């Protein structure tokens, strides 16, 4: 890919502990157990609503203001 990963966007210092690292940082909302807002997140079905409303990375990727390619 080559764009902005979630850990770069959020300036995350726990990226190596995150299940999205190193291969899924461009679509972290799809990965169970990611570390968002200091908390381990559940599977997609349980977290996508909060991703859509609370995550500026998710909304930026969706509206194209954050480039992931």
GROMACS .gro file of N, CA and C in nm:
model
  207
    1UNK      N    1   0.085  -0.118   0.000
    1UNK     CA    2   0.000   0.000   0.000
    1UNK      C    3   0.089   0.124   0.000
    2UNK      N    4   0.108   0.194   0.106
    2UNK     CA    5   0.193   0.310   0.104
    2UNK      C    6   0.130   0.436   0.158
    3UNK      N    7   0.007   0.431   0.204
    3UNK     CA    8  -0.060   0.547   0.259
    3UNK      C    9  -0.041   0.555   0.409
    4UNK      N   10  -0.134   0.619   0.476
    4UNK     CA   11  -0.129   0.638   0.620
    4UNK      C   12  -0.194   0.521   0.692
    5UNK      N   13  -0.120   0.459   0.784
    5UNK     CA   14  -0.177   0.351   0.864
    5UNK      C   15  -0.250   0.409   0.985
    6UNK      N   16  -0.331   0.327   1.049
    6UNK     CA   17  -0.403   0.375   1.168
    6UNK      C   18  -0.306   0.414   1.279
    7UNK      N   19  -0.197   0.336   1.297
    7UNK     CA   20  -0.104   0.369   1.407
    7UNK      C   21  -0.027   0.496   1.378
    8UNK      N   22   0.002   0.525   1.250
    8UNK     CA   23   0.066   0.653   1.218
    8UNK      C   24  -0.031   0.768   1.241
    9UNK      N   25  -0.154   0.751   1.196
    9UNK     CA   26  -0.254   0.857   1.213
    9UNK      C   27  -0.277   0.891   1.360
   10UNK      N   28  -0.289   0.788   1.442
   10UNK     CA   29  -0.318   0.808   1.585
   10UNK      C   30  -0.192   0.826   1.670
   11UNK      N   31  -0.075   0.820   1.604
   11UNK     CA   32   0.053   0.830   1.676
   11UNK      C   33   0.058   0.728   1.791
   12UNK      N   34   0.022   0.605   1.756
   12UNK     CA   35   0.011   0.498   1.853
   12UNK      C   36   0.148   0.442   1.891
   13UNK      N   37   0.172   0.433   2.018
   13UNK     CA   38   0.297   0.375   2.066
   13UNK      C   39   0.281   0.229   2.105
   14UNK      N   40   0.165   0.171   2.077
   14UNK     CA   41   0.140   0.030   2.110
   14UNK      C   42   0.119  -0.054   1.985
   15UNK      N   43   0.162  -0.005   1.871
   15UNK     CA   44   0.132  -0.073   1.746
   15UNK      C   45   0.179  -0.217   1.742
   16UNK      N   46   0.294  -0.248   1.798
   16UNK     CA   47   0.342  -0.387   1.793
   16UNK      C   48   0.256  -0.480   1.878
   17UNK      N   49   0.176  -0.426   1.968
   17UNK     CA   50   0.084  -0.507   2.049
   17UNK      C   51  -0.053  -0.522   1.981
   18UNK      N   52  -0.072  -0.457   1.870
   18UNK     CA   53  -0.203  -0.453   1.805
   18UNK      C   54  -0.213  -0.561   1.697
   19UNK      N   55  -0.325  -0.633   1.691
   19UNK     CA   56  -0.341  -0.736   1.589
   19UNK      C   57  -0.346  -0.681   1.447
   20UNK      N   58  -0.366  -0.552   1.428
   20UNK     CA   59  -0.364  -0.493   1.294
   20UNK      C   60  -0.221  -0.472   1.244
   21UNK      N   61  -0.125  -0.475   1.332
   21UNK     CA   62   0.015  -0.451   1.295
   21UNK      C   63   0.081  -0.581   1.254
   22UNK      N   64   0.157  -0.587   1.147
   22UNK     CA   65   0.193  -0.481   1.054
   22UNK      C   66   0.113  -0.480   0.925
   23UNK      N   67   0.024  -0.576   0.905
   23UNK     CA   68  -0.037  -0.592   0.772
   23UNK      C   69  -0.176  -0.534   0.753
   24UNK      N   70  -0.243  -0.493   0.859
   24UNK     CA   71  -0.383  -0.451   0.845
   24UNK      C   72  -0.409  -0.311   0.897
   25UNK      N   73  -0.310  -0.228   0.897
   25UNK     CA   74  -0.324  -0.092   0.950
   25UNK      C   75  -0.400   0.003   0.861
   26UNK      N   76  -0.439  -0.044   0.741
   26UNK     CA   77  -0.517   0.041   0.652
   26UNK      C   78  -0.666   0.013   0.663
   27UNK      N   79  -0.703  -0.096   0.726
   27UNK     CA   80  -0.844  -0.133   0.745
   27UNK      C   81  -0.859  -0.197   0.882
   28UNK      N   82  -0.812  -0.129   0.985
   28UNK     CA   83  -0.808  -0.183   1.120
   28UNK      C   84  -0.946  -0.216   1.176
   29UNK      N   85  -1.050  -0.151   1.126
   29UNK     CA   86  -1.186  -0.177   1.174
   29UNK      C   87  -1.231  -0.319   1.141
   30UNK      N   88  -1.164  -0.385   1.050
   30UNK     CA   89  -1.200  -0.522   1.014
   30UNK      C   90  -1.136  -0.626   1.106
   31UNK      N   91  -1.041  -0.584   1.189
   31UNK     CA   92  -0.961  -0.675   1.269
   31UNK      C   93  -1.010  -0.679   1.413
   32UNK      N   94  -1.038  -0.796   1.463
   32UNK     CA   95  -1.078  -0.814   1.602
   32UNK      C   96  -0.960  -0.787   1.695
   33UNK      N   97  -0.987  -0.721   1.806
   33UNK     CA   98  -0.886  -0.700   1.909
   33UNK      C   99  -0.795  -0.581   1.891
   34UNK      N  100  -0.829  -0.491   1.797
   34UNK     CA  101  -0.746  -0.372   1.779
   34UNK      C  102  -0.752  -0.285   1.904
   35UNK      N  103  -0.656  -0.198   1.918
   35UNK     CA  104  -0.643  -0.114   2.037
   35UNK      C  105  -0.687   0.027   2.005
   36UNK      N  106  -0.812   0.057   2.029
   36UNK     CA  107  -0.868   0.188   1.997
   36UNK      C  108  -0.907   0.261   2.125
   37UNK      N  109  -0.867   0.387   2.130
   37UNK     CA  110  -0.900   0.471   2.246
   37UNK      C  111  -0.858   0.404   2.377
   38UNK      N  112  -0.747   0.331   2.372
   38UNK     CA  113  -0.692   0.268   2.491
   38UNK      C  114  -0.761   0.141   2.534
   39UNK      N  115  -0.852   0.091   2.451
   39UNK     CA  116  -0.926  -0.030   2.486
   39UNK      C  117  -0.919  -0.132   2.373
   40UNK      N  118  -0.914  -0.260   2.409
   40UNK     CA  119  -0.919  -0.366   2.310
   40UNK      C  120  -1.060  -0.372   2.253
   41UNK      N  121  -1.069  -0.375   2.121
   41UNK     CA  122  -1.198  -0.371   2.054
   41UNK      C  123  -1.245  -0.511   2.015
   42UNK      N  124  -1.375  -0.530   2.011
   42UNK     CA  125  -1.430  -0.660   1.972
   42UNK      C  126  -1.423  -0.679   1.821
   43UNK      N  127  -1.493  -0.778   1.771
   43UNK     CA  128  -1.499  -0.807   1.628
   43UNK      C  129  -1.574  -0.696   1.554
   44UNK      N  130  -1.559  -0.697   1.422
   44UNK     CA  131  -1.619  -0.597   1.333
   44UNK      C  132  -1.765  -0.568   1.366
   45UNK      N  133  -1.845  -0.672   1.376
   45UNK     CA  134  -1.988  -0.654   1.397
   45UNK      C  135  -2.020  -0.575   1.523
   46UNK      N  136  -1.937  -0.590   1.626
   46UNK     CA  137  -1.961  -0.521   1.752
   46UNK      C  138  -1.899  -0.381   1.756
   47UNK      N  139  -1.801  -0.352   1.673
   47UNK     CA  140  -1.733  -0.224   1.685
   47UNK      C  141  -1.756  -0.127   1.570
   48UNK      N  142  -1.813  -0.170   1.458
   48UNK     CA  143  -1.823  -0.084   1.342
   48UNK      C  144  -1.908   0.041   1.368
   49UNK      N  145  -2.010   0.032   1.450
   49UNK     CA  146  -2.091   0.150   1.480
   49UNK      C  147  -2.007   0.257   1.549
   50UNK      N  148  -1.924   0.218   1.645
   50UNK     CA  149  -1.839   0.318   1.711
   50UNK      C  150  -1.729   0.366   1.618
   51UNK      N  151  -1.678   0.279   1.530
   51UNK     CA  152  -1.579   0.324   1.432
   51UNK      C  153  -1.639   0.433   1.344
   52UNK      N  154  -1.761   0.412   1.299
   52UNK     CA  155  -1.826   0.509   1.211
   52UNK      C  156  -1.852   0.643   1.279
   53UNK      N  157  -1.877   0.641   1.408
   53UNK     CA  158  -1.912   0.766   1.476
   53UNK      C  159  -1.799   0.828   1.556
   54UNK      N  160  -1.701   0.748   1.600
   54UNK     CA  161  -1.598   0.801   1.689
   54UNK      C  162  -1.457   0.804   1.633
   55UNK      N  163  -1.432   0.736   1.522
   55UNK     CA  164  -1.295   0.722   1.475
   55UNK      C  165  -1.267   0.813   1.356
   56UNK      N  166  -1.183   0.912   1.378
   56UNK     CA  167  -1.149   1.004   1.269
   56UNK      C  168  -1.065   0.936   1.161
   57UNK      N  169  -0.994   0.830   1.195
   57UNK     CA  170  -0.921   0.755   1.093
   57UNK      C  171  -1.020   0.684   1.000
   58UNK      N  172  -1.115   0.613   1.056
   58UNK     CA  173  -1.216   0.544   0.975
   58UNK      C  174  -1.288   0.642   0.884
   59UNK      N  175  -1.340   0.751   0.941
   59UNK     CA  176  -1.416   0.845   0.859
   59UNK      C  177  -1.327   0.911   0.753
   60UNK      N  178  -1.201   0.936   0.787
   60UNK     CA  179  -1.109   0.993   0.689
   60UNK      C  180  -1.079   0.900   0.574
   61UNK      N  181  -1.062   0.772   0.603
   61UNK     CA  182  -1.041   0.673   0.497
   61UNK      C  183  -1.167   0.664   0.411
   62UNK      N  184  -1.283   0.661   0.473
   62UNK     CA  185  -1.408   0.647   0.399
   62UNK      C  186  -1.437   0.768   0.311
   63UNK      N  187  -1.405   0.888   0.358
   63UNK     CA  188  -1.435   1.007   0.276
   63UNK      C  189  -1.318   1.047   0.185
   64UNK      N  190  -1.208   0.973   0.193
   64UNK     CA  191  -1.095   0.997   0.105
   64UNK      C  192  -0.996   1.102   0.152
   65UNK      N  193  -1.020   1.161   0.267
   65UNK     CA  194  -0.926   1.263   0.316
   65UNK      C  195  -0.799   1.203   0.374
   66UNK      N  196  -0.803   1.074   0.409
   66UNK     CA  197  -0.684   1.000   0.450
   66UNK      C  198  -0.657   0.896   0.342
   67UNK      N  199  -0.539   0.904   0.285
   67UNK     CA  200  -0.503   0.814   0.175
   67UNK      C  201  -0.439   0.687   0.230
   68UNK      N  202  -0.484   0.573   0.178
   68UNK     CA  203  -0.429   0.445   0.220
   68UNK      C  204  -0.357   0.372   0.106
   69UNK      N  205  -0.349   0.431  -0.009
   69UNK     CA  206  -0.275   0.373  -0.122
   69UNK      C  207  -0.177   0.471  -0.179
   0.00000   0.00000   0.00000
